């Protein structure tokens, strides 16, 4: 590989979406004669994340699904809703397997180069991008970047809620778990004037992931999450276990329009491109659809600057996050109202952004609508009216 070598495309960041994009480019004959460089700074061999999602279709991820479930449960301190997920399945992919699978595909693609390096700078000049790394600089016609640096953005207008969590995969000696049913959200844990829940994925009768999750506030010491997991396990009567794996993470939940930075030759992808669903933090499944859109734009020679990824669901999410920010410890009520008053499958369809407007109205009237109206008025007054008066 030569310094200053020119590629058709450079993908900065070989994490979830950089690799998914690579896979899609390799799988589509249209791109066979395009040279692609993918630059990733980490070795990417560990199981640093588990990617879960619900789906009623088969995608590339099905080739590496670790486990899938057909039933789910939602809980709060007053009620439990258990339901079949059909036509969906909830699926989980381990990231170590994901990275290995994708890298094998890249290694075999003669038009691809994988570089383990750190991107220091991306310079955009009319129709060419210069990518500076600690192993030299490279040029390309189109650059994609999943490098996310929240310090670059001012989240005043579109608040940022940090979804932070720590999970233990535990192994028990006795059979404890219903291995066919996930616990999607359990709000029966002490809310401490915040929004907190437990998420449980059972892998077998004797093994499960328990993830203690916060929407909001700051990341805490590991021991603070772990104390809560221990308390929860105790409550469930699980006292003898071994911890086989740990997972810690932070997912930004925000409607910040990161995609406004896209140009015809530079596209932000993944979390850095605003692909993380603001109201849930789920990203992986949406990304496949967004990548399909990018490829379609390129093949049809449409300007990439027009890629906005903004639909009516983005506006719903703006309002939803405002409600959570203002909820003052009552945020779990919004989730409870949704699950108590709706068919859970309709909610999964809604969160997957596949509902029609009539279904959405049914969902809106099922929650405390005044809370949303108040947030809407506040947003119009504090943001849109201010902008309007400024101009
Ligand atoms: C612990 C955890 C669990 C999650 N679980 C789920 C889940 O179950 N379901 C779901 O839908 N979403 C989940 N998410 C959210 C989201 O799917 C993931 O964060 C996903 O990895 C986002 O993909 P990405 O490509 O945007 O970012 P990443 O996968 O983080 O990829 C960005 C890549 O850029 C690299 N990079 C950064 N800076 C540089 C640089 N200067 N030079 C070169 N490379 C650089 C990083 O090393 C990284 O590999 C989870 C997130 C976390 C943190």
Coordinates of C-alpha atoms in Angstrom, one line a residue, residues 83-225:
X83 CA -46.2 -12.0 25.2
X84 CA -45.2 -14.0 22.1
X85 CA -43.1 -12.0 19.7
X86 CA -44.4 -13.6 16.6
X87 CA -43.9 -12.4 13.7
X88 CA -40.7 -11.0 15.3
X89 CA -37.8 -12.8 16.9
X90 CA -35.5 -11.1 19.3
X91 CA -31.9 -12.0 18.2
X92 CA -28.5 -11.6 19.7
X93 CA -25.1 -11.5 18.0
X94 CA -21.8 -11.6 19.8
X95 CA -19.4 -8.9 18.6
X96 CA -16.3 -11.2 18.5
X97 CA -18.1 -13.5 16.1
X98 CA -19.4 -10.4 14.1
X99 CA -15.9 -8.9 13.7
X100 CA -14.4 -12.2 12.7
X101 CA -17.1 -13.0 10.2
X102 CA -16.9 -9.6 8.6
X103 CA -13.1 -9.4 8.5
X104 CA -13.0 -12.8 6.8
X105 CA -15.2 -11.4 4.1
X106 CA -13.0 -8.3 3.7
X107 CA -9.8 -10.4 3.6
X108 CA -11.2 -12.4 0.6
X109 CA -12.3 -9.3 -1.3
X110 CA -9.6 -8.3 -3.8
X111 CA -10.8 -4.7 -4.1
X112 CA -10.6 -4.1 -0.2
X113 CA -7.7 -3.1 2.0
X114 CA -7.9 -3.3 5.8
X115 CA -5.6 -1.0 7.7
X116 CA -5.1 -1.1 11.4
X117 CA -4.4 2.7 12.0
X118 CA -5.8 5.7 13.8
X119 CA -7.5 8.4 11.7
X120 CA -6.2 11.8 12.9
X121 CA -7.9 14.0 10.4
X122 CA -10.4 14.0 7.5
X123 CA -9.9 16.9 5.1
X124 CA -12.6 17.5 2.6
X125 CA -11.7 19.4 -0.6
X126 CA -14.3 19.9 -3.3
X127 CA -14.6 16.3 -4.7
X128 CA -11.6 14.7 -2.9
X129 CA -11.0 13.7 0.7
X130 CA -7.6 13.4 2.4
X131 CA -7.6 11.0 5.3
X132 CA -4.6 11.5 7.6
X133 CA -3.7 8.6 9.8
X134 CA -0.7 7.6 12.0
X135 CA 0.4 5.3 9.2
X136 CA 0.2 7.8 6.4
X137 CA -2.4 9.7 4.5
X138 CA -4.7 8.5 1.8
X139 CA -7.2 10.0 -0.7
X140 CA -10.6 9.0 -1.8
X141 CA -13.7 10.2 -3.7
X142 CA -16.1 9.3 -1.0
X143 CA -15.3 9.0 2.7
X144 CA -17.6 7.3 5.3
X145 CA -16.9 7.9 8.9
X146 CA -18.3 6.1 12.0
X147 CA -15.8 7.9 14.3
X148 CA -17.9 9.5 17.0
X149 CA -16.7 12.3 19.2
X150 CA -19.5 13.8 21.3
X151 CA -17.3 16.7 22.5
X152 CA -17.6 18.2 19.0
X153 CA -21.4 18.9 19.4
X154 CA -23.5 21.2 21.3
X155 CA -26.5 19.3 22.6
X156 CA -28.5 22.3 23.9
X157 CA -31.1 22.2 21.2
X158 CA -31.4 18.4 21.0
X159 CA -30.7 17.0 24.4
X160 CA -28.4 14.0 24.9
X161 CA -29.5 11.3 27.2
X162 CA -26.8 8.8 28.1
X163 CA -27.9 5.2 28.2
X164 CA -25.3 3.6 30.3
X165 CA -25.3 0.0 31.6
X166 CA -23.2 -2.8 33.0
X167 CA -24.1 -6.4 32.5
X168 CA -23.0 -9.8 33.9
X169 CA -23.4 -13.1 32.2
X170 CA -23.8 -15.5 35.0
X171 CA -23.7 -19.3 35.1
X172 CA -25.8 -21.1 37.8
X173 CA -25.5 -24.6 39.1
X174 CA -29.3 -25.2 39.1
X175 CA -31.9 -24.6 36.4
X176 CA -33.2 -21.0 36.9
X177 CA -34.1 -19.5 33.6
X178 CA -36.9 -19.8 31.0
X179 CA -34.5 -19.9 28.1
X180 CA -37.2 -19.0 25.5
X181 CA -38.2 -15.7 27.1
X182 CA -36.3 -12.4 27.4
X183 CA -37.1 -9.7 30.0
X184 CA -37.1 -6.7 27.7
X185 CA -37.4 -4.1 30.5
X186 CA -38.0 -4.6 34.2
X187 CA -38.8 -1.3 35.8
X188 CA -39.6 -2.9 39.1
X189 CA -36.1 -1.9 40.3
X190 CA -35.8 1.1 42.5
X191 CA -36.0 4.2 40.3
X192 CA -34.0 6.6 42.6
X193 CA -35.8 9.5 40.9
X194 CA -34.3 8.4 37.6
X195 CA -35.0 5.9 34.8
X196 CA -33.5 2.5 35.6
X197 CA -34.3 -1.0 34.5
X198 CA -33.0 -4.5 34.3
X199 CA -32.6 -6.3 30.9
X200 CA -32.3 -10.0 31.0
X201 CA -31.3 -12.4 28.2
X202 CA -31.3 -16.1 29.1
X203 CA -29.0 -18.2 27.0
X204 CA -29.9 -21.5 28.6
X205 CA -31.6 -22.8 31.8
X206 CA -28.3 -22.1 33.6
X207 CA -26.9 -19.0 32.0
X208 CA -28.2 -15.5 31.5
X209 CA -27.1 -11.9 30.9
X210 CA -28.4 -9.4 33.5
X211 CA -27.8 -5.8 32.4
X212 CA -28.6 -2.9 34.8
X213 CA -29.4 0.1 32.6
X214 CA -29.9 3.8 33.2
X215 CA -31.5 6.4 30.9
X216 CA -29.8 9.6 32.0
X217 CA -27.3 10.8 34.5
X218 CA -23.6 10.2 34.4
X219 CA -21.7 6.9 34.1
X220 CA -21.0 5.5 37.5
X221 CA -18.4 3.3 39.2
X222 CA -18.7 -0.3 38.2
X223 CA -19.4 -1.3 41.8
X224 CA -22.6 0.9 41.7
X225 CA -24.1 -1.1 38.9

